[in-house]
Short mmCIF file of C-alpha atoms in Angstrom, two decimals:
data_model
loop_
_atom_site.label_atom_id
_atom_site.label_comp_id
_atom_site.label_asym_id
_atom_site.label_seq_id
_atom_site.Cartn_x
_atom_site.Cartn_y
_atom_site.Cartn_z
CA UNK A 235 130.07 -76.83 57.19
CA UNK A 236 132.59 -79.00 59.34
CA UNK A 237 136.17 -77.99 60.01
CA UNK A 238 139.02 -78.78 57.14
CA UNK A 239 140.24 -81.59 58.23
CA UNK A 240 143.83 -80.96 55.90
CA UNK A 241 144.03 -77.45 57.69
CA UNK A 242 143.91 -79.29 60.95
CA UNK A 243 146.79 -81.27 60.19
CA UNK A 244 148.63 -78.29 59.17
CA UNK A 245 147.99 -77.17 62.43
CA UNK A 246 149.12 -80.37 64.20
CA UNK A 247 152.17 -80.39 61.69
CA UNK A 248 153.14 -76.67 62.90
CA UNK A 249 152.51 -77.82 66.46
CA UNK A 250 155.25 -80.80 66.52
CA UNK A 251 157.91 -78.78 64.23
CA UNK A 252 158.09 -76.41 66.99
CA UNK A 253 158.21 -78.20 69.70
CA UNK A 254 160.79 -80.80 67.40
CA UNK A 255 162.89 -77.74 66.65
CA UNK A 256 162.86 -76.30 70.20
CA UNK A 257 163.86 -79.96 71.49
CA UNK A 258 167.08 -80.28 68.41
CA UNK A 259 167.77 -76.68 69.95
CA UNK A 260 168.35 -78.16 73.44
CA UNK A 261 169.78 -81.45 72.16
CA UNK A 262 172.46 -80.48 70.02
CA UNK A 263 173.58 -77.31 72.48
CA UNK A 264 175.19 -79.14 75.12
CA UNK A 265 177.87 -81.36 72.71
CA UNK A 266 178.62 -78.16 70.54
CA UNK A 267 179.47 -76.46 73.79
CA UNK A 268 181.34 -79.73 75.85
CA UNK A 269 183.42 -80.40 72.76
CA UNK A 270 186.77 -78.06 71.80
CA UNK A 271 187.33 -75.51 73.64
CA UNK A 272 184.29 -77.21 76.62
CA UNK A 273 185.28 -80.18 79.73
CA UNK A 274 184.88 -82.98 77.64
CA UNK A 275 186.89 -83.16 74.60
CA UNK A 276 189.87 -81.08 74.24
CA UNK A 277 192.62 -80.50 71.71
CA UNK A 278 193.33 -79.90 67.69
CA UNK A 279 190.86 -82.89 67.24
CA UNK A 280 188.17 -81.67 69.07
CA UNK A 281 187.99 -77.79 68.11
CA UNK A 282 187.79 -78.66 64.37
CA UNK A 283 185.23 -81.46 65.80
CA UNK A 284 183.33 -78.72 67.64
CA UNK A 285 183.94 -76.25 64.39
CA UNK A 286 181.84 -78.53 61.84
CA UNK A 287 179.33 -79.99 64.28
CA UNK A 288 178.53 -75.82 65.21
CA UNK A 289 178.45 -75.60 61.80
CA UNK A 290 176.09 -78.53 60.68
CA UNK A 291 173.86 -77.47 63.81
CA UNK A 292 173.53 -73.53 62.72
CA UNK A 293 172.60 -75.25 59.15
CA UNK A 294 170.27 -77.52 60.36
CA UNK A 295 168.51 -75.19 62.57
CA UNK A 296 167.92 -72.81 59.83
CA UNK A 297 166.49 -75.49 57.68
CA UNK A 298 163.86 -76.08 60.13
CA UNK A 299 163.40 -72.52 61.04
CA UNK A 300 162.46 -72.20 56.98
CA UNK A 301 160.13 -75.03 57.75
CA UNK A 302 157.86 -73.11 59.81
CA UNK A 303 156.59 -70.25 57.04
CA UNK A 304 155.98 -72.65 54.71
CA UNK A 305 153.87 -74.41 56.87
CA UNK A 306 151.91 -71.19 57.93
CA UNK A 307 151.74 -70.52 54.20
CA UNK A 308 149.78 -73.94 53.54
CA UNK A 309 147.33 -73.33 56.83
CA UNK A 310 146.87 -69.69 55.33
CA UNK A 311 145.77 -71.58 51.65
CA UNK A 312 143.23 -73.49 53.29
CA UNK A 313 139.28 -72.77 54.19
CA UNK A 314 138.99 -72.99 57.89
CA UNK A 315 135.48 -74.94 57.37
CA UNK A 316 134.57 -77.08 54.08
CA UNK A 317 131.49 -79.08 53.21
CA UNK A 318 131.02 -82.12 54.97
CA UNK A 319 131.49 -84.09 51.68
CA UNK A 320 134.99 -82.14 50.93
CA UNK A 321 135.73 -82.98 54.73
CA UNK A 322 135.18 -86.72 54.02
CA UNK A 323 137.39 -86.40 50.90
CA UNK A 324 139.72 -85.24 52.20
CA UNK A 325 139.76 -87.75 55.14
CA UNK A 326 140.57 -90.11 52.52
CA UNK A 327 143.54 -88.48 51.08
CA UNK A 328 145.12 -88.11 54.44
CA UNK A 329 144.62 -91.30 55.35
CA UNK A 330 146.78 -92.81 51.67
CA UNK A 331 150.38 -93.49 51.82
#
Protein backbone atom coordinates (compact mmCIF):
# COMPACT_ATOMS: atom_id res chain seq x y z
CA UNK A 1 0.00 0.00 0.00
CA UNK A 2 1.38 3.55 -1.07
CA UNK A 3 -0.24 6.81 -0.08
CA UNK A 4 -3.45 8.18 -2.27
CA UNK A 5 -1.98 10.23 -4.32
CA UNK A 6 -5.75 12.23 -5.05
CA UNK A 7 -5.99 12.59 -1.12
CA UNK A 8 -2.64 14.25 -1.24
CA UNK A 9 -3.73 16.80 -3.50
CA UNK A 10 -6.67 17.44 -1.45
CA UNK A 11 -4.36 18.13 1.09
CA UNK A 12 -2.16 20.47 -0.99
CA UNK A 13 -5.52 22.03 -2.34
CA UNK A 14 -6.66 22.77 1.45
CA UNK A 15 -3.14 24.01 2.11
CA UNK A 16 -3.11 26.96 -0.65
CA UNK A 17 -7.00 27.92 -0.08
CA UNK A 18 -5.99 28.89 3.28
CA UNK A 19 -3.20 30.52 2.95
CA UNK A 20 -5.07 32.21 -0.57
CA UNK A 21 -7.96 33.19 1.67
CA UNK A 22 -5.85 34.49 4.59
CA UNK A 23 -3.76 36.59 1.89
CA UNK A 24 -7.51 38.10 0.00
CA UNK A 25 -8.21 38.76 3.85
CA UNK A 26 -5.17 41.08 4.13
CA UNK A 27 -5.42 42.34 0.54
CA UNK A 28 -8.75 43.57 0.26
CA UNK A 29 -8.77 45.10 4.13
CA UNK A 30 -6.72 48.00 3.64
CA UNK A 31 -8.87 49.67 0.41
CA UNK A 32 -12.28 48.80 2.19
CA UNK A 33 -10.93 50.70 5.15
CA UNK A 34 -8.82 53.83 3.11
CA UNK A 35 -11.90 54.40 0.96
CA UNK A 36 -15.23 56.51 2.39
CA UNK A 37 -15.19 57.36 5.47
CA UNK A 38 -10.72 56.32 5.52
CA UNK A 39 -7.53 59.10 4.27
CA UNK A 40 -7.73 58.31 0.85
CA UNK A 41 -10.94 58.75 -0.83
CA UNK A 42 -13.53 60.84 0.67
CA UNK A 43 -17.03 62.03 -0.15
CA UNK A 44 -20.71 60.75 -1.52
CA UNK A 45 -18.58 58.91 -4.23
CA UNK A 46 -16.43 57.15 -2.14
CA UNK A 47 -18.76 55.88 0.84
CA UNK A 48 -21.15 54.19 -1.64
CA UNK A 49 -17.63 53.07 -3.31
CA UNK A 50 -16.50 51.75 0.08
CA UNK A 51 -20.35 50.40 0.73
CA UNK A 52 -20.32 47.82 -2.35
CA UNK A 53 -16.62 46.96 -2.37
CA UNK A 54 -17.33 45.94 1.80
CA UNK A 55 -20.00 44.31 0.42
CA UNK A 56 -18.47 42.26 -2.56
CA UNK A 57 -15.48 41.51 -0.04
CA UNK A 58 -17.85 40.04 2.96
CA UNK A 59 -19.40 37.94 -0.16
CA UNK A 60 -16.38 36.82 -1.47
CA UNK A 61 -14.86 35.86 1.72
CA UNK A 62 -17.71 33.69 2.58
CA UNK A 63 -17.52 31.96 -0.70
CA UNK A 64 -14.14 30.85 0.06
CA UNK A 65 -14.76 30.22 3.67
CA UNK A 66 -17.57 27.52 2.12
CA UNK A 67 -14.64 26.32 0.11
CA UNK A 68 -12.81 24.91 2.90
CA UNK A 69 -15.57 22.06 4.21
CA UNK A 70 -16.02 20.91 1.05
CA UNK A 71 -12.61 20.33 0.61
CA UNK A 72 -12.26 18.52 4.07
CA UNK A 73 -15.32 16.58 2.94
CA UNK A 74 -13.42 15.17 -0.27
CA UNK A 75 -10.00 14.38 1.93
CA UNK A 76 -12.50 12.67 4.48
CA UNK A 77 -13.98 10.39 1.17
CA UNK A 78 -10.69 9.23 0.38
CA UNK A 79 -8.44 6.04 1.67
CA UNK A 80 -5.37 7.47 3.21
CA UNK A 81 -3.26 4.50 1.45
CA UNK A 82 -4.42 2.61 -1.93
CA UNK A 83 -2.76 -0.13 -3.91
CA UNK A 84 0.13 0.78 -5.76
CA UNK A 85 -1.77 0.07 -9.05
CA UNK A 86 -4.85 2.47 -7.88
CA UNK A 87 -1.92 4.95 -6.91
CA UNK A 88 -0.60 4.81 -10.51
CA UNK A 89 -4.17 5.30 -11.80
CA UNK A 90 -4.78 7.73 -10.31
CA UNK A 91 -1.47 9.51 -11.17
CA UNK A 92 -2.83 9.47 -14.52
CA UNK A 93 -6.05 11.16 -13.91
CA UNK A 94 -4.39 13.97 -12.12
CA UNK A 95 -2.08 14.49 -14.49
CA UNK A 96 -5.28 15.02 -17.65
CA UNK A 97 -6.58 18.36 -18.40
Amino acid sequence: MVDNPWREQLVTLRTDLLKEMHDLRALLKGPCADIGQGEIWVGPTADTWHTEAQARRTDLLAQLDLLVPLVDTAIGACAPQVTVGEAKSLQVDLLQP
